Short mmCIF file of N, CA and C and ligand atoms in Angstrom, two decimals:
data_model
loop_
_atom_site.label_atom_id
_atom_site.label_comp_id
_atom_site.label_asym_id
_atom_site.label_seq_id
_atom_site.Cartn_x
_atom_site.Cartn_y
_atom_site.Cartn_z
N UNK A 195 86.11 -111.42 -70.68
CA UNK A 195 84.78 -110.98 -71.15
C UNK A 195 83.90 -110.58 -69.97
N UNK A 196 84.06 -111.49 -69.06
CA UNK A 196 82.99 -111.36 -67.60
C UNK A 196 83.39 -109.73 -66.99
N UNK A 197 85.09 -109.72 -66.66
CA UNK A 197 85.03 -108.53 -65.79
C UNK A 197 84.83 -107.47 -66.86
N UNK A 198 85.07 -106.98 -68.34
CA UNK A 198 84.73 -106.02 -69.36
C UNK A 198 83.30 -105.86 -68.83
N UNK A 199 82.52 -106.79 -68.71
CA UNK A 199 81.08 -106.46 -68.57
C UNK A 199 80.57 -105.29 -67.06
N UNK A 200 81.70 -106.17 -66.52
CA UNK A 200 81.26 -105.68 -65.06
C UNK A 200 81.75 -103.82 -65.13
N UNK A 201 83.63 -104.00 -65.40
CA UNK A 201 83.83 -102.44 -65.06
C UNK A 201 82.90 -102.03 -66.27
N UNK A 202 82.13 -102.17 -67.15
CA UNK A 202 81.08 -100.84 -68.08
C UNK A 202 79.96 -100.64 -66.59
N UNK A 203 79.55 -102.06 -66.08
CA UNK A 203 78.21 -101.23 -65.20
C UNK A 203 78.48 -100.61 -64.32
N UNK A 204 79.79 -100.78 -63.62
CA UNK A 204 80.28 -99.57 -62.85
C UNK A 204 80.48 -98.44 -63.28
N UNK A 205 80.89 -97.70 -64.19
CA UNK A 205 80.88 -96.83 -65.13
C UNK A 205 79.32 -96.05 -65.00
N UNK A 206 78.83 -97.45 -65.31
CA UNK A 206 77.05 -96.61 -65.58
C UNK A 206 76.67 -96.08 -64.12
N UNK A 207 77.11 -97.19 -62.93
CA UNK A 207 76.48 -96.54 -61.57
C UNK A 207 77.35 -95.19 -61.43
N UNK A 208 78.50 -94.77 -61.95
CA UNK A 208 78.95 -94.10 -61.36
C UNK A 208 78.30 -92.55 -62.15
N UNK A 209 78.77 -92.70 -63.07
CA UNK A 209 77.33 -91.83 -63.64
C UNK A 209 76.05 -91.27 -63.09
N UNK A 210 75.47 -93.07 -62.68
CA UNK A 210 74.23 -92.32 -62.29
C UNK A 210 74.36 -91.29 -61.06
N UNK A 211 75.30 -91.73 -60.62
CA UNK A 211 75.60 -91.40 -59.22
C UNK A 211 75.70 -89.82 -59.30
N UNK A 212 76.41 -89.54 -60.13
CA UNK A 212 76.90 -87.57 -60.40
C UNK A 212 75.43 -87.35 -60.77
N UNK A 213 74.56 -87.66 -61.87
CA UNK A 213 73.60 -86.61 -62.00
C UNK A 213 72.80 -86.81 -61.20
N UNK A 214 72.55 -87.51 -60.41
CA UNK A 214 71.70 -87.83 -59.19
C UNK A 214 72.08 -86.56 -58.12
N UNK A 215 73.14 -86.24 -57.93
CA UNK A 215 73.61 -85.08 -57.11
C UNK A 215 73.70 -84.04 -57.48
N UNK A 216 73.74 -83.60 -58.88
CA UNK A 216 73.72 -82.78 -59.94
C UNK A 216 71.81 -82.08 -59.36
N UNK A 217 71.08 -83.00 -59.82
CA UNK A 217 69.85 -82.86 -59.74
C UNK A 217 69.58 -82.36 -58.10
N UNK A 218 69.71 -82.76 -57.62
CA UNK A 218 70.03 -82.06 -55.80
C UNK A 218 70.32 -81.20 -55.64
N UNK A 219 71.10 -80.52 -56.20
CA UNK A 219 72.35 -79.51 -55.68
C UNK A 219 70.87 -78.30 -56.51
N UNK A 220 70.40 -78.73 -57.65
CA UNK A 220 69.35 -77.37 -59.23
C UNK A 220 68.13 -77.60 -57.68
N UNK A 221 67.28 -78.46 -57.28
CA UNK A 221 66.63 -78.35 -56.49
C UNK A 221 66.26 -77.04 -55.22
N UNK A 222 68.26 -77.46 -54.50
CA UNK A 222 67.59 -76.33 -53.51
C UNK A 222 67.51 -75.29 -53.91
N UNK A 223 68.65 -74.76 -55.26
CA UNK A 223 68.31 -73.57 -55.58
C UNK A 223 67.54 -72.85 -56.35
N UNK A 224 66.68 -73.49 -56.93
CA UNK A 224 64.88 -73.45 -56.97
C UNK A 224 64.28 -72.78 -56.28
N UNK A 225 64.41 -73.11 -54.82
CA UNK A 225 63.83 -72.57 -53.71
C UNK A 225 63.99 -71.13 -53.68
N UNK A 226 62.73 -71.09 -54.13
CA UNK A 226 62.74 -68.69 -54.56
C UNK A 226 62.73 -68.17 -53.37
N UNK A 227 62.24 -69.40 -51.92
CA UNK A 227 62.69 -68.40 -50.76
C UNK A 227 63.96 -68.28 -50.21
N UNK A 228 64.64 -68.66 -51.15
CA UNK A 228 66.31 -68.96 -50.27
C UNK A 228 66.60 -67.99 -51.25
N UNK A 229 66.72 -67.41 -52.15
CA UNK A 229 67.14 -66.60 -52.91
C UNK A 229 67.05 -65.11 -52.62
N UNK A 230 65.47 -65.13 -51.27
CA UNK A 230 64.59 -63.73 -51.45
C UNK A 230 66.03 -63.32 -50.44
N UNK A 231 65.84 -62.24 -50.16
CA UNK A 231 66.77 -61.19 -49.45
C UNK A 231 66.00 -61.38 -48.11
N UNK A 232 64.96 -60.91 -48.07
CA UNK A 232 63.87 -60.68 -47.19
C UNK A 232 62.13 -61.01 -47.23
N UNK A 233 62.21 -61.34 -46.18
CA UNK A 233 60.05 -62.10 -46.88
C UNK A 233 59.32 -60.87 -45.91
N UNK A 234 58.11 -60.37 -46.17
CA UNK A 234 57.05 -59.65 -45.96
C UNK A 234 55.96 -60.12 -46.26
N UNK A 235 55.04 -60.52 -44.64
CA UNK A 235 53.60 -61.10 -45.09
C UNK A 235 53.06 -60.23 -45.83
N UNK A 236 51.78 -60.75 -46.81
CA UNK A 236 50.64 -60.01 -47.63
C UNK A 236 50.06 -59.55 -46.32
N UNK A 237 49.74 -58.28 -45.88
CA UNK A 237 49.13 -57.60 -45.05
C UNK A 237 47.52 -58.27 -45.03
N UNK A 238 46.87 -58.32 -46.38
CA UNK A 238 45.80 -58.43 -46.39
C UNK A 238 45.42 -60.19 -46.24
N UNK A 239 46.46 -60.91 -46.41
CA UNK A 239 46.35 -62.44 -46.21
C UNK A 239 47.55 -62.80 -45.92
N UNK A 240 47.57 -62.87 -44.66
CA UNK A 240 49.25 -62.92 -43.77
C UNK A 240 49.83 -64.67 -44.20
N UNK A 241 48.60 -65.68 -44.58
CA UNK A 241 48.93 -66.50 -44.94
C UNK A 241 50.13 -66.62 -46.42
N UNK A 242 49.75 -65.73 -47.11
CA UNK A 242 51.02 -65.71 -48.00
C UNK A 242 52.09 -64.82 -48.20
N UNK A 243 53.15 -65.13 -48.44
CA UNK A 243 54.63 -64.67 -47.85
C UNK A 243 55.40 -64.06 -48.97
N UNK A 244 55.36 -62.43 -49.26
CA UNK A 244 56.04 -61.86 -50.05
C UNK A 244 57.64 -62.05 -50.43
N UNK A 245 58.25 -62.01 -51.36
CA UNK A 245 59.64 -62.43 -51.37
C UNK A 245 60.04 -60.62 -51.65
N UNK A 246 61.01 -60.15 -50.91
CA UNK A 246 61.46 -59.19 -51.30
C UNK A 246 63.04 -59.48 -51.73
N UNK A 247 63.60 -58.59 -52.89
CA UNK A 247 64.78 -58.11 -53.62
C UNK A 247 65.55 -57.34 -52.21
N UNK A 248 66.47 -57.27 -53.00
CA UNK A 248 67.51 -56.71 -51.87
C UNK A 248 67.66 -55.03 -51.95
N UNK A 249 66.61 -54.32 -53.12
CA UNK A 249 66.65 -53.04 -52.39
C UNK A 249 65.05 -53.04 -51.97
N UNK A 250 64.10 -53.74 -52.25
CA UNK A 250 62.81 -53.77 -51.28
C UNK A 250 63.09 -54.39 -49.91
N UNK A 251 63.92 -55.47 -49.38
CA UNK A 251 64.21 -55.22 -48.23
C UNK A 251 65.04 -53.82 -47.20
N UNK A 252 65.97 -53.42 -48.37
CA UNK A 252 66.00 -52.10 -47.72
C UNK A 252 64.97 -51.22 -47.44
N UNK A 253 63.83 -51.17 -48.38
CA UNK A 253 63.43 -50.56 -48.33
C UNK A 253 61.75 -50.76 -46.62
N UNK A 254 61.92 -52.53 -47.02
CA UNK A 254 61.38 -52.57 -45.57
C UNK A 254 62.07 -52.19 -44.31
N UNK A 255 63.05 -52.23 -44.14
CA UNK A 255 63.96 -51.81 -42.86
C UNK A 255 63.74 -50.78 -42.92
N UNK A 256 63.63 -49.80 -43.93
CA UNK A 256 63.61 -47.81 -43.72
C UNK A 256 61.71 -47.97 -43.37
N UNK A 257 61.05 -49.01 -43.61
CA UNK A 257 59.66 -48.72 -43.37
C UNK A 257 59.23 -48.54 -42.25
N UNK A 258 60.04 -50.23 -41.15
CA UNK A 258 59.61 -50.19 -39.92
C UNK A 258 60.71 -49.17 -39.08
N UNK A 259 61.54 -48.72 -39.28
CA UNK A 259 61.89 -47.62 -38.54
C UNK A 259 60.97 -46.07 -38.24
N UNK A 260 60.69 -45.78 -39.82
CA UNK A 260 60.04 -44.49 -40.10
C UNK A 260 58.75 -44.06 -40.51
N UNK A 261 57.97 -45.20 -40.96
CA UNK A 261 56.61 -44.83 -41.84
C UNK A 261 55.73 -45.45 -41.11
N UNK A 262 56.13 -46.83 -40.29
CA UNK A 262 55.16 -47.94 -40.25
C UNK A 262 54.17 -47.08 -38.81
N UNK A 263 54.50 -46.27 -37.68
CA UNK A 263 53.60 -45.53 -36.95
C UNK A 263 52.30 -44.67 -37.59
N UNK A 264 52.53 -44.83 -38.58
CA UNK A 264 51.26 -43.94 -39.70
C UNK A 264 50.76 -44.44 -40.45
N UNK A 265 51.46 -45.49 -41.35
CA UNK A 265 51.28 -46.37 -42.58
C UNK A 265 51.20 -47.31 -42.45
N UNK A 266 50.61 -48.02 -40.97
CA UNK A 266 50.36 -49.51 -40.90
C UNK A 266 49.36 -49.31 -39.66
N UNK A 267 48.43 -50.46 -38.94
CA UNK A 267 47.40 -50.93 -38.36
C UNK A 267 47.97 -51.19 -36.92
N UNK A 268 49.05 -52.00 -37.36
CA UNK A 268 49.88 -52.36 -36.17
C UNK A 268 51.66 -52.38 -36.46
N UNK A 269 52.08 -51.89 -35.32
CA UNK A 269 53.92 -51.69 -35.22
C UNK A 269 54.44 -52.41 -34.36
N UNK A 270 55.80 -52.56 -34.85
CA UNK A 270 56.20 -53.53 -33.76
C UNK A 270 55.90 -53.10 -32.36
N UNK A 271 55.89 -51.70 -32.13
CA UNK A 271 55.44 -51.65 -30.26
C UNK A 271 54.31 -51.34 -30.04
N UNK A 272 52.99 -52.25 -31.02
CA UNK A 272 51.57 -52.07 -31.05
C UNK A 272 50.83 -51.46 -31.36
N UNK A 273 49.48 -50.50 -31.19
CA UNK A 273 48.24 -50.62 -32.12
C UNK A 273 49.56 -49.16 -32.99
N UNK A 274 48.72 -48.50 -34.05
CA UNK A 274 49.84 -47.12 -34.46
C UNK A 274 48.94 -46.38 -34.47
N UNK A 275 49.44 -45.08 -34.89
CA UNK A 275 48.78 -43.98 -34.90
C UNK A 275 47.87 -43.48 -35.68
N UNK A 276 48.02 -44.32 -36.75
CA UNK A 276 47.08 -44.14 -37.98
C UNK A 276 45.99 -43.61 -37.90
N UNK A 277 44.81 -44.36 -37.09
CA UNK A 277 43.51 -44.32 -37.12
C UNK A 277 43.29 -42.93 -36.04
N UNK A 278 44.26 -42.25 -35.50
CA UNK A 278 44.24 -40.62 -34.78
C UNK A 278 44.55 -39.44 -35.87
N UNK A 279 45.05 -39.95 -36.96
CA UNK A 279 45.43 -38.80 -37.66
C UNK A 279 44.42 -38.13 -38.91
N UNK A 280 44.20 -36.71 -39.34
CA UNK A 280 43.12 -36.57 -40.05
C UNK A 280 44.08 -35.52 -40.86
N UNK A 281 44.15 -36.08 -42.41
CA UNK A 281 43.16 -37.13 -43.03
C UNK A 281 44.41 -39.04 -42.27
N UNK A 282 43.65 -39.66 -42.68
CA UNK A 282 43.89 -40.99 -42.48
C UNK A 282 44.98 -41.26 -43.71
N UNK A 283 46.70 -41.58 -43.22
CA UNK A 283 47.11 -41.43 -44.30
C UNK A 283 47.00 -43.09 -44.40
N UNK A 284 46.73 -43.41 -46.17
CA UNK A 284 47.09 -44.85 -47.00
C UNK A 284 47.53 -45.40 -45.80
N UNK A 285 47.32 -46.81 -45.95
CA UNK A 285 48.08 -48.15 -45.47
C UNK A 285 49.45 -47.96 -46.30
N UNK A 286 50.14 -48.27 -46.28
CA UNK A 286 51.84 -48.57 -47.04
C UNK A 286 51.15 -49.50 -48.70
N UNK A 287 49.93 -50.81 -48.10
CA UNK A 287 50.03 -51.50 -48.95
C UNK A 287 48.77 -51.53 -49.85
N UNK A 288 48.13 -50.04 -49.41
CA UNK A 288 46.68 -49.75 -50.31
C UNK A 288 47.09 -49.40 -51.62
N UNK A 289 47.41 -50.47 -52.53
CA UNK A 289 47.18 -50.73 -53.48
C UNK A 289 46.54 -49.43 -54.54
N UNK A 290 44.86 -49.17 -53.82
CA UNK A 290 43.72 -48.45 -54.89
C UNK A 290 44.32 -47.32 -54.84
N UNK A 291 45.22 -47.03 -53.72
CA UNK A 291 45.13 -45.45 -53.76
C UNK A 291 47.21 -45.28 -54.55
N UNK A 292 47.42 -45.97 -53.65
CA UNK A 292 48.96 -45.71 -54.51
C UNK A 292 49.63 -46.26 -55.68
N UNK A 293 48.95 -47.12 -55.99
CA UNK A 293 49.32 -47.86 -57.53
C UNK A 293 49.12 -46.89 -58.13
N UNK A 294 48.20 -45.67 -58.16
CA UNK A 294 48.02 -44.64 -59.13
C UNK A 294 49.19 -43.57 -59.20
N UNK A 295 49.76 -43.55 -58.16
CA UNK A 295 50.46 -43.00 -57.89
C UNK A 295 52.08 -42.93 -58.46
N UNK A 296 52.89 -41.57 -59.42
CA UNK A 296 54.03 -42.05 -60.12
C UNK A 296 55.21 -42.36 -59.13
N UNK A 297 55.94 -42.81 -59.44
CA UNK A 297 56.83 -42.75 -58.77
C UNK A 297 57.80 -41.85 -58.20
N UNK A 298 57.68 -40.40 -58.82
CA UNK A 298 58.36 -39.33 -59.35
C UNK A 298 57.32 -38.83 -57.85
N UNK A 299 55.88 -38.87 -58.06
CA UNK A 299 55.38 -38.30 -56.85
C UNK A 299 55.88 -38.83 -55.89
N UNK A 300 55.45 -40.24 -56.22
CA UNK A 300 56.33 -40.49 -54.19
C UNK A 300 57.20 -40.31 -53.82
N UNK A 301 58.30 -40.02 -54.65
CA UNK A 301 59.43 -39.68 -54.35
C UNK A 301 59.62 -38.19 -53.72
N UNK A 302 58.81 -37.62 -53.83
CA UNK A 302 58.69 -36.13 -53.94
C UNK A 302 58.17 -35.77 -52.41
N UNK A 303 56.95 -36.56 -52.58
CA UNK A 303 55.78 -36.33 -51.11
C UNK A 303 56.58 -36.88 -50.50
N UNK A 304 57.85 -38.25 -50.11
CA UNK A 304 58.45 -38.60 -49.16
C UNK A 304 59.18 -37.70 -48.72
N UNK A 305 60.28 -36.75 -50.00
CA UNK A 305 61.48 -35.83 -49.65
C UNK A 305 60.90 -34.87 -48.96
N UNK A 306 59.81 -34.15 -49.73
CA UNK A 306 59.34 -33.10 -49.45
C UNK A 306 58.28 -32.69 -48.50
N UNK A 307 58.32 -33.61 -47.95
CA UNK A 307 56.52 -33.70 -47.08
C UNK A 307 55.50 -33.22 -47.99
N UNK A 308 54.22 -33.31 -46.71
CA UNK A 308 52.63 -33.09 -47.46
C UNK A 308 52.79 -32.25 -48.02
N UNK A 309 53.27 -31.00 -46.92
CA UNK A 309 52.86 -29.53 -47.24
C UNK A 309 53.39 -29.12 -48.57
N UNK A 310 54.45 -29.62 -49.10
CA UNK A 310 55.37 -29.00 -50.33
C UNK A 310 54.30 -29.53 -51.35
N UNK A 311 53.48 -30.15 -51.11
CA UNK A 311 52.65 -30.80 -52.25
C UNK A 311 51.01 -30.35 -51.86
N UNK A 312 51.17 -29.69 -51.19
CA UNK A 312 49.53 -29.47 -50.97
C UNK A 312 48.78 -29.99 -50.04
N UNK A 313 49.54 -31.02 -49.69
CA UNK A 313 48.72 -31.96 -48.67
C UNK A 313 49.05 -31.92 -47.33
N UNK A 314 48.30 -32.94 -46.45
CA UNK A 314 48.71 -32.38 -45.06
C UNK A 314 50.11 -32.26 -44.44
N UNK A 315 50.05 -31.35 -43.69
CA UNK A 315 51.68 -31.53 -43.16
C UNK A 315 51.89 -32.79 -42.01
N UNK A 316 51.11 -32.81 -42.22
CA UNK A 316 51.17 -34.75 -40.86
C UNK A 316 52.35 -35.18 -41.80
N UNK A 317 52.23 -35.23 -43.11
CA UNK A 317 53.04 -36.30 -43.46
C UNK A 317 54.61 -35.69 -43.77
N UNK A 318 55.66 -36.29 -42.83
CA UNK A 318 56.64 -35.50 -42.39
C UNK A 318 57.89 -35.19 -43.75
N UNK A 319 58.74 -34.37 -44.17
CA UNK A 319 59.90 -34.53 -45.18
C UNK A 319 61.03 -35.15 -44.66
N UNK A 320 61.27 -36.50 -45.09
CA UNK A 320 62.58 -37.34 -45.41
C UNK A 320 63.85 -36.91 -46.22
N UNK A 321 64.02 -35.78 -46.77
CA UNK A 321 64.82 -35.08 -47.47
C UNK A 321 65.85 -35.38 -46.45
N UNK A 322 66.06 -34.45 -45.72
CA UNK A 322 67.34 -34.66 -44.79
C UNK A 322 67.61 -35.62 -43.91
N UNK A 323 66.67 -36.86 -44.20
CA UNK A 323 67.34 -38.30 -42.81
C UNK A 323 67.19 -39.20 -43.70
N UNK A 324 66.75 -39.35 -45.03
CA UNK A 324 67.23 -40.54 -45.62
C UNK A 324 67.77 -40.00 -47.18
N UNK A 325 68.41 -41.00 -47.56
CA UNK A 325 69.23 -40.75 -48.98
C UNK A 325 68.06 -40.57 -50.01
N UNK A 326 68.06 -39.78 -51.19
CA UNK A 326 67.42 -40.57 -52.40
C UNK A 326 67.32 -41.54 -52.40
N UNK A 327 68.46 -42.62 -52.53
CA UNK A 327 68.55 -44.05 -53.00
C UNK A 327 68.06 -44.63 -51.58
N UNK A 328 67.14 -43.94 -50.46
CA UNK A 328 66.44 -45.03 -49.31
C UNK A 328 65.61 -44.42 -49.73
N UNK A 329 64.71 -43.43 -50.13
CA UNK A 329 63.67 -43.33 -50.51
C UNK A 329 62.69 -43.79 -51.44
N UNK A 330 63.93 -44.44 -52.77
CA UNK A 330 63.59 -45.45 -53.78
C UNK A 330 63.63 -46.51 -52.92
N UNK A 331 63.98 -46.79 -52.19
CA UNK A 331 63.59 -48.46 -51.87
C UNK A 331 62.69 -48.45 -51.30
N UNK A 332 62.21 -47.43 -50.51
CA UNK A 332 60.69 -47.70 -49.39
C UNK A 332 59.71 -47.30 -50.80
N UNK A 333 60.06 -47.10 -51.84
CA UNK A 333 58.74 -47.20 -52.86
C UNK A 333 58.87 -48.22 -53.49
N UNK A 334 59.87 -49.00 -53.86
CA UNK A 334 60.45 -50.46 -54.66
C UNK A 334 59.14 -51.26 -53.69
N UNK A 335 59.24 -51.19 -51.73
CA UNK A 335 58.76 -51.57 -50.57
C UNK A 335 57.57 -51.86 -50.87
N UNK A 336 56.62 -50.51 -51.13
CA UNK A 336 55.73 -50.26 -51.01
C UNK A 336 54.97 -50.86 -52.33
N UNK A 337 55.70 -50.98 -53.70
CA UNK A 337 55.13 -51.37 -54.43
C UNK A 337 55.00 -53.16 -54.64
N UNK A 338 56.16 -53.88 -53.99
CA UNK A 338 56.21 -54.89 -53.79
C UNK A 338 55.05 -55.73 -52.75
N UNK A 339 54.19 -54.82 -51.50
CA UNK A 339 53.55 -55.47 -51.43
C UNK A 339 52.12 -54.67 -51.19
N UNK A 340 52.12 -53.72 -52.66
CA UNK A 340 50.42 -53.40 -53.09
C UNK A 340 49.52 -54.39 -53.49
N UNK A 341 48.43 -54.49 -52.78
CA UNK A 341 47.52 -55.16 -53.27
C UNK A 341 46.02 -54.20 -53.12
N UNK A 342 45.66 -54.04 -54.44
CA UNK A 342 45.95 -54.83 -55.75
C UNK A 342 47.19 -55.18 -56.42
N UNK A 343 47.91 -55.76 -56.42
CA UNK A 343 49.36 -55.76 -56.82
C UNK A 343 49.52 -54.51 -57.83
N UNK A 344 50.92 -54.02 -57.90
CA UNK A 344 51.13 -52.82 -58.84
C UNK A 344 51.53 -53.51 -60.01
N UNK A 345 51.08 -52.57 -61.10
CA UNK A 345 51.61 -52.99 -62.30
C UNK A 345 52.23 -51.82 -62.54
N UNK A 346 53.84 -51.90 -63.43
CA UNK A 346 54.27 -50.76 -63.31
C UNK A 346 53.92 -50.21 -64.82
N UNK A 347 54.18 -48.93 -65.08
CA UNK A 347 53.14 -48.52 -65.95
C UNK A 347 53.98 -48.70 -67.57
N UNK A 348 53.57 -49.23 -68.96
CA UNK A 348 53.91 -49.42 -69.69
C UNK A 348 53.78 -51.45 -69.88
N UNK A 349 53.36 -51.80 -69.01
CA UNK A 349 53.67 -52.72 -68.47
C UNK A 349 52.22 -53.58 -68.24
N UNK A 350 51.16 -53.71 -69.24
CA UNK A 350 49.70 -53.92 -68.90
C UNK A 350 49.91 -55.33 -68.31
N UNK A 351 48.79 -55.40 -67.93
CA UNK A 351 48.34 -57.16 -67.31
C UNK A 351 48.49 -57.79 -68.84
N UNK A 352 49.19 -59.09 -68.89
CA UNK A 352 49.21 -59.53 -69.91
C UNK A 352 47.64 -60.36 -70.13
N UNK A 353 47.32 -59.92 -71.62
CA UNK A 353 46.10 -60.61 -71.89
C UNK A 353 45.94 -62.01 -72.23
N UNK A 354 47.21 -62.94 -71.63
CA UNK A 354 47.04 -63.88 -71.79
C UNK A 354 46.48 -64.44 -70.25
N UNK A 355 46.26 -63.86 -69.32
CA UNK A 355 46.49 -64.34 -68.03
C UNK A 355 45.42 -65.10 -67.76
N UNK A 356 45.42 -66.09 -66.91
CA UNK A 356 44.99 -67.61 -66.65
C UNK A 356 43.23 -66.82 -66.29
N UNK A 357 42.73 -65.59 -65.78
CA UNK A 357 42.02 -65.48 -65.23
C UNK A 357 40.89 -65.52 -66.08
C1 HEC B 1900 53.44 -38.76 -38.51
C2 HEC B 1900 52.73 -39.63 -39.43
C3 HEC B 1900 53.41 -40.03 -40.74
C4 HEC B 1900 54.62 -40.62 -40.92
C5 HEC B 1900 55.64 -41.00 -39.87
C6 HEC B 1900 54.74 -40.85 -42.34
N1 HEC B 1900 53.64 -40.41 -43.00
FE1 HEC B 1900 53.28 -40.57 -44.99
N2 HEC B 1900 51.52 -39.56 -44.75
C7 HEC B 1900 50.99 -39.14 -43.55
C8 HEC B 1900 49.72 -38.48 -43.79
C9 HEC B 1900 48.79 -37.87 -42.72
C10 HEC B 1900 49.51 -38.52 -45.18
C11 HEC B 1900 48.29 -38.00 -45.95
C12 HEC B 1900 48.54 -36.63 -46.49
C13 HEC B 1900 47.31 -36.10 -47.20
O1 HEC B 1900 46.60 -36.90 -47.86
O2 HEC B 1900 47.04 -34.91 -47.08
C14 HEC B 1900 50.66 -39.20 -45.75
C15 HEC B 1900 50.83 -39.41 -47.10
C16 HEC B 1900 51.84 -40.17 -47.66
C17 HEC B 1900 51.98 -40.48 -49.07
C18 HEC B 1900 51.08 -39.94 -50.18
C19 HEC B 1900 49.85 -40.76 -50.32
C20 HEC B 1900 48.96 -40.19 -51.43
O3 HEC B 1900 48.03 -40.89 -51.82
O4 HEC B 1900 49.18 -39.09 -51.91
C21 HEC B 1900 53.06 -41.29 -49.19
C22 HEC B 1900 53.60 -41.90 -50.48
C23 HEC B 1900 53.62 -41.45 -47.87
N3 HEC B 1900 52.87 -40.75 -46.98
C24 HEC B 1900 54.73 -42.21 -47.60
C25 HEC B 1900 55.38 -42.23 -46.36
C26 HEC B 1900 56.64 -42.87 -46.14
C27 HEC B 1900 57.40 -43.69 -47.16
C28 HEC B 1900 56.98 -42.64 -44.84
C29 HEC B 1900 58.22 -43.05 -44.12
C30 HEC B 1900 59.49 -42.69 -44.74
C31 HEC B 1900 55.90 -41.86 -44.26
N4 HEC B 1900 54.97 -41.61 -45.22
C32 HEC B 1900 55.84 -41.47 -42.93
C33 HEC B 1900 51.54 -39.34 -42.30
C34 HEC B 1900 52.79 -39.89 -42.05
#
């Protein structure tokens, strides 16, 4: 009767023992930053840390090679060119001005430069040095860290939102 009692509570520790590790194992992979591909500070509050997908990190790698001398404040080899060029093109992550913006255009103004669109020729054509499918990712890029954040279109702010 005594040892029946005993091997059941071993039984039970051993049990506890698996979902105890079970529960460990769901934990780390929780962790949405171990999942991200790639992180990108919020430009506008470097304190919080964008998670990018694995074609918005492509699409950051095609950024800081090619856009970020025009489309950012600062580059990796310091201040950029931005604030010399007229007109002043967007930040990458101005939100007001490119959230409006379809996707079909950006795709277009990247391949095609300004000029094919009317606009300045500062802004150079990517047609022949990057693929279509890198040109969708530096807009996947770009939309991942607009702020105002992008909403993509069909797609309203839900009216349930906490605000
Ligand atoms: C030599 C500087 C330069 C580089 C490099 C450059 N751009 Fe531009 N870009 C401009 C300028 C200037 C404009 C503004 C054109 C205008 O408004 O007439 C512009 C405009 C744009 C626009 C349209 C914005 C709007 O509101 O219509 C997009 C999108 C864009 N650039 C994306 C990119 C991407 C993506 C890259 C890299 C693949 C890139 N640019 C590289 C100078 C540059």
């Amino acid at each position: 009767m005594k040892s029946r009692f005993f091997g059941c509570a071993l039984v039970l520790v051993t049990l506890a023992g698996v979902s105890g590790c079970r529960k460990h194992t769901e934990t780390a992979k929780a962790d949405p930053l171990l999942a991200a591909y790639d992180t990108e500070p919020d430009w506008t509050d470097p304190q919080k840390i964008i998670q990018l997908g694995y074609q918005q990190a492509q699409g950051q790698r095609i950024f800081y090679q090619h856009c970020v001398w025009c489309h950012a404040d600062a580059t990796p080899a310091g201040p950029s060119n931005r604030s010399n060029l007229t007109p002043v093109p967007p930040l990458l992550n101005d939100g007001a001005t490119l959230n409006a913006e379809s996707d079909e255009y950006m795709q277009n103004i990247i391949t095609l430069g300004g000029s094919a669109l009317g606009k300045s020729a500062m802004m150079p054509p990517y047609g022949r040095m990057l693929s279509a499918e890198e040109i969708r990712s530096v807009i996947a890029f770009t939309r991942a860290i607009a702020q105002p954040p992008y909403q993509p279109p069909g797609r309203p702010a839900s009216q349930y939102s906490a605000k």
